[in-house]
């Protein structure tokens, strides 16, 4: 985590041309793994199809892969490290269920809690795109999808501003 250097309770990886990474210096997107220097693997076609179905208009550039073991959680945050903050963010939950908390555009104010089960898809679009949200806890033992238990959340994002062609596959740069 920035400043403290303490590890997140969530373990992270990325797919796609840009990966979201974090260290003492802060948060950023970069095309390679910070330790191996290798590019992130491509986003699998079924996830691209889900994006086309629910978002469309441009291609996603990052699929953040979050793994939650029994005690993992994610504090309230906004997805705001992207230039394309007007493009919706889509997530897929797999494995153990989780308690998702979502509020408004400021950190203060009321929040609601939603249980996300395996296979649930969350779309933060329009006014909700910049709302605070987080994971209070996971519910261990509620799914046997992930070997050894746990929860995987896949979050698809457009990072750079789409060009006039919508940033569809084939665009260079
Ligand atoms: C999670 N999800 O479900 C954390 N962000 O583990 C997110 O932070 C999130 O589900 C943006 C859009 C959808 C999300
Ligand atoms: Fe988020």
PDB file of N, CA and C and ligand atoms in Angstrom, residues 64 66 68 74-80 82 89 91 100 124 129 131-134 153 155 157, ligand 2:
ATOM      1  N   UNK A  64      -8.345  -6.255 -13.735  1.00  0.00           N
ATOM      2  CA  UNK A  64      -7.693  -6.470 -12.444  1.00  0.00           C
ATOM      3  C   UNK A  64      -8.268  -7.740 -11.836  1.00  0.00           C
ATOM      4  N   UNK A  66      -8.538  -9.807  -8.503  1.00  0.00           N
ATOM      5  CA  UNK A  66      -8.388  -9.715  -7.040  1.00  0.00           C
ATOM      6  C   UNK A  66      -8.703 -11.063  -6.423  1.00  0.00           C
ATOM      7  N   UNK A  68      -9.393 -12.971  -2.800  1.00  0.00           N
ATOM      8  CA  UNK A  68      -9.696 -12.787  -1.390  1.00  0.00           C
ATOM      9  C   UNK A  68      -9.672 -14.134  -0.678  1.00  0.00           C
ATOM     10  N   UNK A  74     -11.638  -5.106   1.342  1.00  0.00           N
ATOM     11  CA  UNK A  74     -11.146  -3.946   0.584  1.00  0.00           C
ATOM     12  C   UNK A  74     -11.853  -2.704   1.080  1.00  0.00           C
ATOM     13  N   UNK A  75     -11.095  -1.738   1.535  1.00  0.00           N
ATOM     14  CA  UNK A  75     -11.665  -0.510   2.085  1.00  0.00           C
ATOM     15  C   UNK A  75     -12.430   0.288   1.043  1.00  0.00           C
ATOM     16  N   UNK A  76     -13.263   1.218   1.533  1.00  0.00           N
ATOM     17  CA  UNK A  76     -14.038   2.076   0.634  1.00  0.00           C
ATOM     18  C   UNK A  76     -13.093   2.872  -0.267  1.00  0.00           C
ATOM     19  N   UNK A  77     -13.360   2.849  -1.546  1.00  0.00           N
ATOM     20  CA  UNK A  77     -12.514   3.560  -2.519  1.00  0.00           C
ATOM     21  C   UNK A  77     -13.367   3.938  -3.724  1.00  0.00           C
ATOM     22  N   UNK A  78     -12.788   4.795  -4.567  1.00  0.00           N
ATOM     23  CA  UNK A  78     -13.395   5.058  -5.875  1.00  0.00           C
ATOM     24  C   UNK A  78     -12.417   4.597  -6.931  1.00  0.00           C
ATOM     25  N   UNK A  79     -12.917   4.117  -8.064  1.00  0.00           N
ATOM     26  CA  UNK A  79     -12.037   3.772  -9.184  1.00  0.00           C
ATOM     27  C   UNK A  79     -11.804   5.073  -9.944  1.00  0.00           C
ATOM     28  N   UNK A  80     -10.678   5.727  -9.664  1.00  0.00           N
ATOM     29  CA  UNK A  80     -10.465   7.063 -10.233  1.00  0.00           C
ATOM     30  C   UNK A  80      -9.052   7.234 -10.784  1.00  0.00           C
ATOM     31  N   UNK A  82      -8.172   6.140 -13.666  1.00  0.00           N
ATOM     32  CA  UNK A  82      -8.298   6.033 -15.114  1.00  0.00           C
ATOM     33  C   UNK A  82      -8.503   7.422 -15.716  1.00  0.00           C
ATOM     34  N   UNK A  89     -17.298   0.761 -15.363  1.00  0.00           N
ATOM     35  CA  UNK A  89     -16.429  -0.313 -14.871  1.00  0.00           C
ATOM     36  C   UNK A  89     -17.316  -1.518 -14.607  1.00  0.00           C
ATOM     37  N   UNK A  91     -17.536  -5.564 -13.180  1.00  0.00           N
ATOM     38  CA  UNK A  91     -16.827  -6.603 -12.428  1.00  0.00           C
ATOM     39  C   UNK A  91     -17.625  -7.886 -12.363  1.00  0.00           C
ATOM     40  N   UNK A 100     -20.590  -6.539  -0.355  1.00  0.00           N
ATOM     41  CA  UNK A 100     -20.159  -5.360  -1.104  1.00  0.00           C
ATOM     42  C   UNK A 100     -20.875  -4.154  -0.508  1.00  0.00           C
ATOM     43  N   UNK A 124     -20.636  -0.350 -12.629  1.00  0.00           N
ATOM     44  CA  UNK A 124     -20.672   1.021 -12.103  1.00  0.00           C
ATOM     45  C   UNK A 124     -20.645   1.938 -13.315  1.00  0.00           C
ATOM     46  N   UNK A 129     -20.557   5.580 -11.372  1.00  0.00           N
ATOM     47  CA  UNK A 129     -19.173   5.287 -11.796  1.00  0.00           C
ATOM     48  C   UNK A 129     -18.155   5.758 -10.763  1.00  0.00           C
ATOM     49  N   UNK A 131     -18.815   6.403  -7.467  1.00  0.00           N
ATOM     50  CA  UNK A 131     -19.277   6.216  -6.091  1.00  0.00           C
ATOM     51  C   UNK A 131     -18.286   5.380  -5.283  1.00  0.00           C
ATOM     52  N   UNK A 132     -18.231   5.684  -3.995  1.00  0.00           N
ATOM     53  CA  UNK A 132     -17.383   4.897  -3.090  1.00  0.00           C
ATOM     54  C   UNK A 132     -17.958   3.494  -2.918  1.00  0.00           C
ATOM     55  N   UNK A 133     -17.066   2.515  -2.869  1.00  0.00           N
ATOM     56  CA  UNK A 133     -17.484   1.122  -2.691  1.00  0.00           C
ATOM     57  C   UNK A 133     -16.329   0.322  -2.119  1.00  0.00           C
ATOM     58  N   UNK A 134     -16.648  -0.829  -1.564  1.00  0.00           N
ATOM     59  CA  UNK A 134     -15.605  -1.691  -1.000  1.00  0.00           C
ATOM     60  C   UNK A 134     -16.183  -3.044  -0.641  1.00  0.00           C
ATOM     61  N   UNK A 153     -12.420 -11.631  -7.831  1.00  0.00           N
ATOM     62  CA  UNK A 153     -13.183 -10.575  -8.495  1.00  0.00           C
ATOM     63  C   UNK A 153     -12.372 -10.075  -9.682  1.00  0.00           C
ATOM     64  N   UNK A 155     -12.175  -7.163 -12.438  1.00  0.00           N
ATOM     65  CA  UNK A 155     -12.691  -5.812 -12.699  1.00  0.00           C
ATOM     66  C   UNK A 155     -12.134  -5.302 -14.017  1.00  0.00           C
ATOM     67  N   UNK A 157     -11.745  -2.476 -16.955  1.00  0.00           N
ATOM     68  CA  UNK A 157     -11.765  -1.012 -17.058  1.00  0.00           C
ATOM     69  C   UNK A 157     -11.141  -0.544 -18.367  1.00  0.00           C
TER      70      UNK A 157
HETATM   71 FE1  LIG B   2     -13.401  -0.607  -7.200  1.00  0.00          FE
END
